[in-house]
Short mmCIF file of C-alpha atoms and ligand atoms in Angstrom, two decimals:
data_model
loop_
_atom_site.label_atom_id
_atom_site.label_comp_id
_atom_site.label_asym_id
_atom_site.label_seq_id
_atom_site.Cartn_x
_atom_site.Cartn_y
_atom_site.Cartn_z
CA UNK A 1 3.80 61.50 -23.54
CA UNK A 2 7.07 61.82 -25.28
CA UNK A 3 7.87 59.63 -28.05
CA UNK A 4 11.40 58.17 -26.17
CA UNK A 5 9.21 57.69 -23.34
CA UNK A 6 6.78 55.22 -25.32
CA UNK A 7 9.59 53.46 -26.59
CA UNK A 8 11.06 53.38 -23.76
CA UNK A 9 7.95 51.46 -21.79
CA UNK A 10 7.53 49.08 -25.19
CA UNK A 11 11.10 48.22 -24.43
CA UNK A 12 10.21 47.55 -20.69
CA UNK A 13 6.91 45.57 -21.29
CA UNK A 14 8.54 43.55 -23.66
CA UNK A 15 11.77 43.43 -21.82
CA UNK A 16 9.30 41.91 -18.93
CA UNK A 17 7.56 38.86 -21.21
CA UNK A 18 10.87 37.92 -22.53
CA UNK A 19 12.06 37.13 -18.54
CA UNK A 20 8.40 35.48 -18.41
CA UNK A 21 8.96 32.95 -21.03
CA UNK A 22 12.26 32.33 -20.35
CA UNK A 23 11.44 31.88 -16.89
CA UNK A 24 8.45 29.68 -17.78
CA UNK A 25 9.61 27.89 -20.74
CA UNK A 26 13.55 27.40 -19.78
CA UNK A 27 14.77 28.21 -16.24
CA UNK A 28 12.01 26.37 -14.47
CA UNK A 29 12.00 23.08 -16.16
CA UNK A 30 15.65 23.14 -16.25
CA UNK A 31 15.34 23.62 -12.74
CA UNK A 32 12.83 20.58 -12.42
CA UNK A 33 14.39 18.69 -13.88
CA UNK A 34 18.15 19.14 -12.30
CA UNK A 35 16.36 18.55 -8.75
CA UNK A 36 14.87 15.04 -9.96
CA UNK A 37 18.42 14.11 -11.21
CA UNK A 38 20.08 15.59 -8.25
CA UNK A 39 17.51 14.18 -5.73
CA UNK A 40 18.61 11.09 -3.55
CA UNK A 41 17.18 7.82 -3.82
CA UNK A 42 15.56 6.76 -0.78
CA UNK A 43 16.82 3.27 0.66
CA UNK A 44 15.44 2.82 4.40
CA UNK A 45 11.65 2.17 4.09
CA UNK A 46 9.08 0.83 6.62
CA UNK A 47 6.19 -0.64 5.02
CA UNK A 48 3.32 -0.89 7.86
CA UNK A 49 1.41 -3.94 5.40
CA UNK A 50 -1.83 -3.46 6.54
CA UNK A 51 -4.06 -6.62 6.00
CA UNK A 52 -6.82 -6.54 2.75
CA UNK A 53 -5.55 -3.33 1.12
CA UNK A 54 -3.36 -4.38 -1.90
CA UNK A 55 -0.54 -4.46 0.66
CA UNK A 56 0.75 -7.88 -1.13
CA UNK A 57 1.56 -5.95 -4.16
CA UNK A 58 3.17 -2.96 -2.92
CA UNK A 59 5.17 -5.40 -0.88
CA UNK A 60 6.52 -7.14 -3.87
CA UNK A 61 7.84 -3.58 -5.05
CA UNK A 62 9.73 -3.21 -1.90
CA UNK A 63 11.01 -6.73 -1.98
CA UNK A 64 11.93 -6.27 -5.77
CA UNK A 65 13.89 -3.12 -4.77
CA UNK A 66 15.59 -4.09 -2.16
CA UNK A 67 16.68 -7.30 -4.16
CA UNK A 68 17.79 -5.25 -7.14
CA UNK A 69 19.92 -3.15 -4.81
CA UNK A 70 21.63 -5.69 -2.68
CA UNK A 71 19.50 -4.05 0.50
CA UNK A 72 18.93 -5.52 4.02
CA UNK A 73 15.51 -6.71 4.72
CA UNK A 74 13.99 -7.47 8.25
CA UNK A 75 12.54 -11.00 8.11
CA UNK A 76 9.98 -12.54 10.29
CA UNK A 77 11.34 -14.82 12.61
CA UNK A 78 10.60 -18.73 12.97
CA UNK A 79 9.80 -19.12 8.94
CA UNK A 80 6.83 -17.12 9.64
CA UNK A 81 5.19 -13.87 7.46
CA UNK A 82 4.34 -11.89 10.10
CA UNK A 83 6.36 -9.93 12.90
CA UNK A 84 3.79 -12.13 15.20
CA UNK A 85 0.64 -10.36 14.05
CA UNK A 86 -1.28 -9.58 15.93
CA UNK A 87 1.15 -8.82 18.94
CA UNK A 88 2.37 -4.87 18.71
CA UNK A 89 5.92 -5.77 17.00
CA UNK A 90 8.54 -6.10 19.41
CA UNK A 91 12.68 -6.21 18.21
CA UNK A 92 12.92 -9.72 18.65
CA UNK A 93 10.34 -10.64 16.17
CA UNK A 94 13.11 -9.92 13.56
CA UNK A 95 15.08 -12.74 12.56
CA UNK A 96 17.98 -11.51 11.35
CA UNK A 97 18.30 -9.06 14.53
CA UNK A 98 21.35 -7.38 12.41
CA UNK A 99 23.70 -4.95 14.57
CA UNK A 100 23.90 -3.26 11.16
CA UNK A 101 19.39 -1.68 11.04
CA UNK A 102 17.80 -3.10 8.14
CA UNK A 103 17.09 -1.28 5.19
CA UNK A 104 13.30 -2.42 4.36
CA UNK A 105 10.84 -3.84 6.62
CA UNK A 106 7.55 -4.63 4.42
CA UNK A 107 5.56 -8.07 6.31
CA UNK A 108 2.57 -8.16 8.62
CA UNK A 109 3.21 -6.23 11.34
CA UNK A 110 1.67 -4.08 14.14
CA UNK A 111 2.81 -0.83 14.61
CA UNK A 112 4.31 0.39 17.22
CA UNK A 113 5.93 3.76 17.07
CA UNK A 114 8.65 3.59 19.52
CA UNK A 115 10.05 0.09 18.78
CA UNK A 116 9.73 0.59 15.14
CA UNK A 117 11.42 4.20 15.14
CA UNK A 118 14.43 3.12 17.22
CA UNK A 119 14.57 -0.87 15.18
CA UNK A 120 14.90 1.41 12.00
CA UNK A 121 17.40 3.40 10.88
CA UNK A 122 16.99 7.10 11.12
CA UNK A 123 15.39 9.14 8.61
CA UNK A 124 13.40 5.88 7.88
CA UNK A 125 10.09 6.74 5.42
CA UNK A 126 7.21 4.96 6.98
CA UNK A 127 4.54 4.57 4.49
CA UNK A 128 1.34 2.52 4.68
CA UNK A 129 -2.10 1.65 2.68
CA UNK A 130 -5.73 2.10 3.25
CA UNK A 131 -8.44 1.12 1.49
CA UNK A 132 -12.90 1.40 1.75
CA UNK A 133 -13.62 -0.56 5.34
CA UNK A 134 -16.57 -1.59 3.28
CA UNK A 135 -14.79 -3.72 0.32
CA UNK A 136 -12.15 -3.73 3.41
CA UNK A 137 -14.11 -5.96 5.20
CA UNK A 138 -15.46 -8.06 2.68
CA UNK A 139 -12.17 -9.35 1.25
CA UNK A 140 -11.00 -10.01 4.78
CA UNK A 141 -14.20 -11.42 5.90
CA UNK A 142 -13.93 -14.49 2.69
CA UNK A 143 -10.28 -15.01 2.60
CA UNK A 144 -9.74 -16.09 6.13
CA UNK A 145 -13.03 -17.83 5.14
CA UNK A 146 -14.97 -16.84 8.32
CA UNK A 147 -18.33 -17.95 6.71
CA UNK A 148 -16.83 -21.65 7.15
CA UNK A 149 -15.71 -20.83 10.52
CA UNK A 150 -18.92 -19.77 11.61
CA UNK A 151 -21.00 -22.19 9.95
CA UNK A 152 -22.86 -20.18 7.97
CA UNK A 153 -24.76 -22.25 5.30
CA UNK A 154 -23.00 -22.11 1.72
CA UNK A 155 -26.04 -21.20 -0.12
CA UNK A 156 -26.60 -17.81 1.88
CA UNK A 157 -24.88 -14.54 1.07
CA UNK A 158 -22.41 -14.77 3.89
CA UNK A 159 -22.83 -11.43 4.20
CA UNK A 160 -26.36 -10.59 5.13
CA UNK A 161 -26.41 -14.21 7.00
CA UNK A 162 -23.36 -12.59 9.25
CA UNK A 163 -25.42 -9.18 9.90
CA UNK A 164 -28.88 -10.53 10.62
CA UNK A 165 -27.19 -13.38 13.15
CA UNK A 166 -24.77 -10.79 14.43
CA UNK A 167 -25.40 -10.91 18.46
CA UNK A 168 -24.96 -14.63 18.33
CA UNK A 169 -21.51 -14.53 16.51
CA UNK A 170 -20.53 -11.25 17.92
CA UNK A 171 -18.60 -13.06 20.93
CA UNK A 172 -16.66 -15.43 18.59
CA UNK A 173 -15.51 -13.01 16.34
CA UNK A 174 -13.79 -10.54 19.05
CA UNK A 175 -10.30 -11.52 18.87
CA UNK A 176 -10.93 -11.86 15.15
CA UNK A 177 -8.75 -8.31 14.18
CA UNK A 178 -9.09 -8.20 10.71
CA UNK A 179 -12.86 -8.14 10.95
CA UNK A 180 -13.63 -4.90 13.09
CA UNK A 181 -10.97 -1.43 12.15
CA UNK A 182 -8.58 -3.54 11.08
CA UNK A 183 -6.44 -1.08 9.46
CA UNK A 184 -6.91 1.11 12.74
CA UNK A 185 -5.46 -2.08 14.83
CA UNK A 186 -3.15 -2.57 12.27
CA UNK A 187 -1.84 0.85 12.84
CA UNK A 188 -1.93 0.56 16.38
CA UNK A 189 -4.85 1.59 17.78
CA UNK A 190 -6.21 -0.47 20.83
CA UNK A 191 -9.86 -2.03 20.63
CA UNK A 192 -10.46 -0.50 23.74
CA UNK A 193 -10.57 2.60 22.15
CA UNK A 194 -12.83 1.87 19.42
CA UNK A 195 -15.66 3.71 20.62
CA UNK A 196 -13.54 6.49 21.92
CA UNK A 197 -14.14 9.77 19.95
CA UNK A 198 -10.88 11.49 21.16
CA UNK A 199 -8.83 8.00 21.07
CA UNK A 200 -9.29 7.81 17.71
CA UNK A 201 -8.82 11.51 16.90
CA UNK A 202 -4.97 11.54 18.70
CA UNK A 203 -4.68 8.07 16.49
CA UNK A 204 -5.35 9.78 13.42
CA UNK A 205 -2.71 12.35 14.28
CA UNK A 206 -0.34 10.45 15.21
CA UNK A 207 -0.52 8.45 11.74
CA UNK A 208 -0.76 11.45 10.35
CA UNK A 209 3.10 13.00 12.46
CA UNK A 210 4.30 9.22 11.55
CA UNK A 211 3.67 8.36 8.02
CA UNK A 212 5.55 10.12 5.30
CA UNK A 213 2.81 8.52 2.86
CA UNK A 214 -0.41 6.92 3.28
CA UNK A 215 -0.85 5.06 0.15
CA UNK A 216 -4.83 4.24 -1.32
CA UNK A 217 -5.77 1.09 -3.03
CA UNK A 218 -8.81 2.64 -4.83
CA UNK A 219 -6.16 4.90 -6.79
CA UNK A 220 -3.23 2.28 -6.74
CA UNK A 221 -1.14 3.62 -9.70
CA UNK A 222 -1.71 7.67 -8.03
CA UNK A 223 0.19 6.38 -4.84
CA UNK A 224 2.55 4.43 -6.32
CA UNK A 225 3.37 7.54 -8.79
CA UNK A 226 3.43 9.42 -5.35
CA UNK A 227 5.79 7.19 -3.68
CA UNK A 228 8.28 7.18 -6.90
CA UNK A 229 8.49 10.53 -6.64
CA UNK A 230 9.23 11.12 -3.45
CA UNK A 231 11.52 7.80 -3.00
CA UNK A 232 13.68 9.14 -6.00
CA UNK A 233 13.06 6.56 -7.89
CA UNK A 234 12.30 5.49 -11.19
CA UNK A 235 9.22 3.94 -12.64
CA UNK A 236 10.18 0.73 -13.84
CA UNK A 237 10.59 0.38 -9.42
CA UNK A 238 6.95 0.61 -9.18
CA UNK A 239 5.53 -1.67 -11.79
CA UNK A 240 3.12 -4.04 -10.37
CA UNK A 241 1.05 -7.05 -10.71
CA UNK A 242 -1.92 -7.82 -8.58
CA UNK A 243 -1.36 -10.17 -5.73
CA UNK A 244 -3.71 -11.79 -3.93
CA UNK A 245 -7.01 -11.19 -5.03
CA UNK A 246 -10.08 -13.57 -4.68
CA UNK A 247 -11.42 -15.66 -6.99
CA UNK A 248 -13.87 -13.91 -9.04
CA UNK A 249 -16.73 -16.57 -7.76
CA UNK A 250 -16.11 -15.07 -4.41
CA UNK A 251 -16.92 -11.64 -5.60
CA UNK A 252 -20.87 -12.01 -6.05
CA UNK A 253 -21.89 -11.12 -2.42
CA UNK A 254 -21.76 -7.47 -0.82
CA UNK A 255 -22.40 -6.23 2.32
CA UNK A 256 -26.52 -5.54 1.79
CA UNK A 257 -27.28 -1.94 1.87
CA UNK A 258 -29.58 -2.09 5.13
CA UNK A 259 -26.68 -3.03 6.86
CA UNK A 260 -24.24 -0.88 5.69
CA UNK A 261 -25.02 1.85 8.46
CA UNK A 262 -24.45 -0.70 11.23
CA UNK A 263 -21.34 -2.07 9.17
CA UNK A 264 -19.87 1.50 9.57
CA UNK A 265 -21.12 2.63 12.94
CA UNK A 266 -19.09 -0.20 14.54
CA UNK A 267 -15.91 0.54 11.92
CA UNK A 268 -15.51 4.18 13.07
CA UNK A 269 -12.12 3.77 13.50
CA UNK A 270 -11.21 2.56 10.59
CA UNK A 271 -14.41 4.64 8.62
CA UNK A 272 -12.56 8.34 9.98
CA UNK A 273 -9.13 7.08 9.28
CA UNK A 274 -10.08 6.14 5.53
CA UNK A 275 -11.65 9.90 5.31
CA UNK A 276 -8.75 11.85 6.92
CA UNK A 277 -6.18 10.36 4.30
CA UNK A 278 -8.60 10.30 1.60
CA UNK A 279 -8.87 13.92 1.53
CA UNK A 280 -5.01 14.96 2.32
CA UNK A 281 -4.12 12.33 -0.60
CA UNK A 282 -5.77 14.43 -3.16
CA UNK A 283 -4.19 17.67 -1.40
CA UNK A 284 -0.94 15.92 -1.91
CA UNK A 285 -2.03 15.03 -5.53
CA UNK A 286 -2.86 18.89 -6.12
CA UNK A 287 0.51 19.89 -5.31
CA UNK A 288 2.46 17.69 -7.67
CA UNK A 289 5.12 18.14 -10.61
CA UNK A 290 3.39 18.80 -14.13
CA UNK A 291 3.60 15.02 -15.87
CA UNK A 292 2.02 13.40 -12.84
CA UNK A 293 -1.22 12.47 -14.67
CA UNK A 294 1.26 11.41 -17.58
CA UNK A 295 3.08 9.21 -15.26
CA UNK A 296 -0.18 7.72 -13.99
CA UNK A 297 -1.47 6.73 -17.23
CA UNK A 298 2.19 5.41 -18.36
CA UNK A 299 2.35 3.32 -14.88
CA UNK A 300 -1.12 1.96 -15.74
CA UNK A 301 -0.18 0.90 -18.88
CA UNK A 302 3.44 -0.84 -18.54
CA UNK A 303 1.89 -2.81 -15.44
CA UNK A 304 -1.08 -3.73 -17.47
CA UNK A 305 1.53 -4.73 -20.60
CA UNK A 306 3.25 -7.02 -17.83
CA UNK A 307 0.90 -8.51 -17.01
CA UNK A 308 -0.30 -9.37 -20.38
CA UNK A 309 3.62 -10.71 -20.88
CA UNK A 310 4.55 -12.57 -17.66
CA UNK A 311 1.07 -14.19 -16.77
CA UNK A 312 -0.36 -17.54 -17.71
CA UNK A 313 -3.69 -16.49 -18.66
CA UNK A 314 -6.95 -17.07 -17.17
CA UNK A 315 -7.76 -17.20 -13.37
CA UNK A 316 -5.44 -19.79 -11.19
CA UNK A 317 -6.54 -21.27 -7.92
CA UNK A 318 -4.01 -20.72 -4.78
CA UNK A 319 -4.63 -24.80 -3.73
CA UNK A 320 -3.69 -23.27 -0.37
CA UNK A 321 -7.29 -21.52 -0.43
CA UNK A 322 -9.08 -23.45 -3.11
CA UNK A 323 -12.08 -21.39 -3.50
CA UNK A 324 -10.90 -18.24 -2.44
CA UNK A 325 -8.10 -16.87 -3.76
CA UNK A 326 -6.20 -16.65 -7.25
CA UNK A 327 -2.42 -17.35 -8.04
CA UNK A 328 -0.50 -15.50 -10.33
CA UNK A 329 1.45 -17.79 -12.26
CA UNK A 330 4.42 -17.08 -14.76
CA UNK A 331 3.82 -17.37 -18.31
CA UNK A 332 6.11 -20.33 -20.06
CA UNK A 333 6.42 -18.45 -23.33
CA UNK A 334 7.32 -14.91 -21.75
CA UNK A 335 9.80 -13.81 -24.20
CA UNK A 336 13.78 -14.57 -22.77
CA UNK A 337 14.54 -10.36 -22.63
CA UNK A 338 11.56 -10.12 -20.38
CA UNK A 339 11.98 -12.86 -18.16
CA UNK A 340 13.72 -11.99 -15.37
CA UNK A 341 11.65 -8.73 -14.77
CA UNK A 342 8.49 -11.59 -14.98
CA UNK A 343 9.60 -13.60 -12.55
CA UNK A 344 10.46 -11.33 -9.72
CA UNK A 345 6.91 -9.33 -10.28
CA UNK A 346 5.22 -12.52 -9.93
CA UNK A 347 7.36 -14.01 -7.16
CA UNK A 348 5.09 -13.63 -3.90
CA UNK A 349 5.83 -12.79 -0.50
CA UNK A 350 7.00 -16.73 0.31
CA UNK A 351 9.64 -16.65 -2.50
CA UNK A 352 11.34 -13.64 -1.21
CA UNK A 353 11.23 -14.24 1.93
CA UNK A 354 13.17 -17.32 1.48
CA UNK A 355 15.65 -15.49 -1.21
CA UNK A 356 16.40 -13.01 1.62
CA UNK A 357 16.59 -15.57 4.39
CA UNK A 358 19.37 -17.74 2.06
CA UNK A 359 21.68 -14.52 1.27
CA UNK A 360 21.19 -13.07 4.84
CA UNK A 361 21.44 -15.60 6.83
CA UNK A 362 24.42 -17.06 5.28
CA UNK A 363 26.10 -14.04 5.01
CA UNK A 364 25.97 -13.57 8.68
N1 LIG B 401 -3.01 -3.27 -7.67
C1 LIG B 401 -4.14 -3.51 -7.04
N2 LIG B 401 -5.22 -2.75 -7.27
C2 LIG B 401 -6.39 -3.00 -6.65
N3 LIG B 401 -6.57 -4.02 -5.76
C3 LIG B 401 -5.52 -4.79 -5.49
C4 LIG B 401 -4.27 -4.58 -6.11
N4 LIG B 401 -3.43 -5.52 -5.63
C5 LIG B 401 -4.15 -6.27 -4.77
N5 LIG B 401 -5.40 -5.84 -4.67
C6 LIG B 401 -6.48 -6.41 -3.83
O1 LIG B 401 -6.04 -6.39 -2.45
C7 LIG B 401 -6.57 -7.51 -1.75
C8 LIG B 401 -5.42 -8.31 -1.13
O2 LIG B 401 -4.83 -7.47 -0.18
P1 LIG B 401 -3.47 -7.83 0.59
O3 LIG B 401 -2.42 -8.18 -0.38
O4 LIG B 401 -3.18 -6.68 1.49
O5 LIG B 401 -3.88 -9.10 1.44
S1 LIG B 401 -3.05 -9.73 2.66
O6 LIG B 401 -3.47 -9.02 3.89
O7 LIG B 401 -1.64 -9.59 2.41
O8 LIG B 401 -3.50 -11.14 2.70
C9 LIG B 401 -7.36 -8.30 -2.75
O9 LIG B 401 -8.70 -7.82 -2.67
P2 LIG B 401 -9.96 -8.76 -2.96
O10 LIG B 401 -9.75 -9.37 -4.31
O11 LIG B 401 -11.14 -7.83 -2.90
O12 LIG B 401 -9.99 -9.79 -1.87
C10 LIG B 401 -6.72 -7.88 -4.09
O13 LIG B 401 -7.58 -8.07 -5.19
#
């Protein structure tokens, strides 16, 4: 080979890596970058709260949002929290039946996909949460404190006591939806069709063709990451505090192991459903922007910060269910440039509710 000629190909190859870096190191960040300043943030949002999963939480991020933003929110009617859970939500459950739609719709409700998709504007994200039907169950099974209702002795583990006396409380417990697929009937899916292979197959689908995100609360601060990103929004929109969680003396009992197979053969529903967006969550977690693990660790850590700034420490009864579940309450000494942030991440679903009914409803 000529000499030219080698020069000529050193030119080229090097020619080539200098595109590569620029490319790699310049253009495509750039690029990145412009499209997360460029993108739009997303305003209409139906939250399908599905009952046990951390939905309280996420639900004070919507609120939050839609407060700092001056957004509509569709409130249950009659003073209520739920779109009259358990009943498949109807227009008319809404209180402040607008003739503008409402931006945000994040309380109990049952989904139903044609009255939801019309009552919301168009383009609306629908987004829901899942969680284990195991630890599922367990948190729904002691807050509504069914052992009480059922008279099972204090001293047992509610638990095994429910299992191994099953056939004689199976009857009282079957309007009880929380207790059997109870994100499944949350998301729609008739009890009827519990035990129907294909039912719950087309279900699965359809939640699938409906939800733009199926949040998890196993990986809380991954979903809500997620859901910034794809909202357009920023992080301080997703910092959160943990609502609603039991006491920790209501923590000691589990489902016993020998009945974990029977737990799950009559939670199919629910069992599948869990599965399916299990594994196309961590698809969708594959395919994200470069700092997402960054992001994740920085969400973990501001949330945990607020909550080491806003709450009065130690573990606060709810007196509305004194030995079940915990209250977060606002620290006195939070410092004056956090306090407004404070209050409205500890502010639960009753406060807001009643914030949104006084603007709305006097507005109208
Ligand atoms: N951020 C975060 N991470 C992990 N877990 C969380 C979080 N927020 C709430 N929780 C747990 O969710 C349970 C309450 O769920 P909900 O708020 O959906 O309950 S409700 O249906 O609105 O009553 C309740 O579960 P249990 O404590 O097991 O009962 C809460 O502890």
């Amino acid at each position: 080979m000529r000499l030219s000629t080698i020069f000529r190909v050193k030119k080229l190859v090097f020619g080539a890596f200098l595109v590569f870096f620029v490319l790699k190191w310049a253009v495509v960040p750039l690029y990145s970058a412009m499209k997360r300043n460029m993108c739009q943030s997303v305003h209409n949002v139906l939250f399908l709260k599905t009952h046990k999963t951390g939905s309280s939480s996420v639900s004070n991020i919507f609120f939050r949002f839609s407060k700092s933003r001056g957004l509509t929110v569709a409130l249950p009617r009659k003073q209520i929290y739920s779109f009259y859970w358990p009943w498949s939500f109807q227009a008319n459950f809404v209180d402040n039946l607008p003739e503008e739609k409402p931006n945000i719709l994040c309380s109990h409700a049952r989904y139903n996909q044609t009255t939801m998709q019309s009552f919301m504007p168009p383009g609306t994200n629908f987004v829901t949460i899942l969680r284990h039907p195991l630890s599922r169950f367990e948190s729904a099974f002691l807050f509504e404190d069914f052992p009480a209702f059922l008279g099972i002795p204090a001293s047992a583990n509610p638990f095994q006591h429910f299992f191994e006396h099953f056939e004689k409380f199976k009857h009282d417990i079957n309007s009880m939806y929380t207790l059997r697929n109870g994100m499944s009937f949350d998301l729609g899916l008739e009890p009827d069709d519990f035990e129907d292979a294909t039912a719950i197959r087309n279900f699965i689908s359809s939640v699938e063709n409906d939800f733009h995100l199926v949040l998890l609360m196993e990986y809380f601060d991954e979903s809500l990451v997620m859901l910034k990103q794809h909202f357009c929004w920023t992080l301080e929109d997703v910092l959160y505090l943990k609502h609603n969680s039991r006491l920790r003396s209501s923590k000691k009992h589990h489902i016993p192991r020998q009945f974990g197979n029977k737990f799950l053969d009559r939670n199919k529903a629910d069992v599948l459903l869990y599965e399916h967006f299990n594994q196309t969550f961590w698809r969708k977690v594959k395919s994200q922007y470069d700092n997402f693990w960054s992001e994740v660790r920085l969400l973990k850590q501001k949330s945990h910060a607020m909550a080491k700034e806003c709450l009065l420490p130690g573990e606060h009864k709810d007196e509305r269910r004194k030995n079940i579940a915990t209250k977060l309450i606002l620290n006195p000494r939070v410092g004056h440039d956090m306090e407004h942030l404070c209050r409205e991440l500890v502010k639960d679903e009753g406060g807001y509710l009643t914030y949104f009914r006084d603007i709305q409803l006097r507005e109208r």
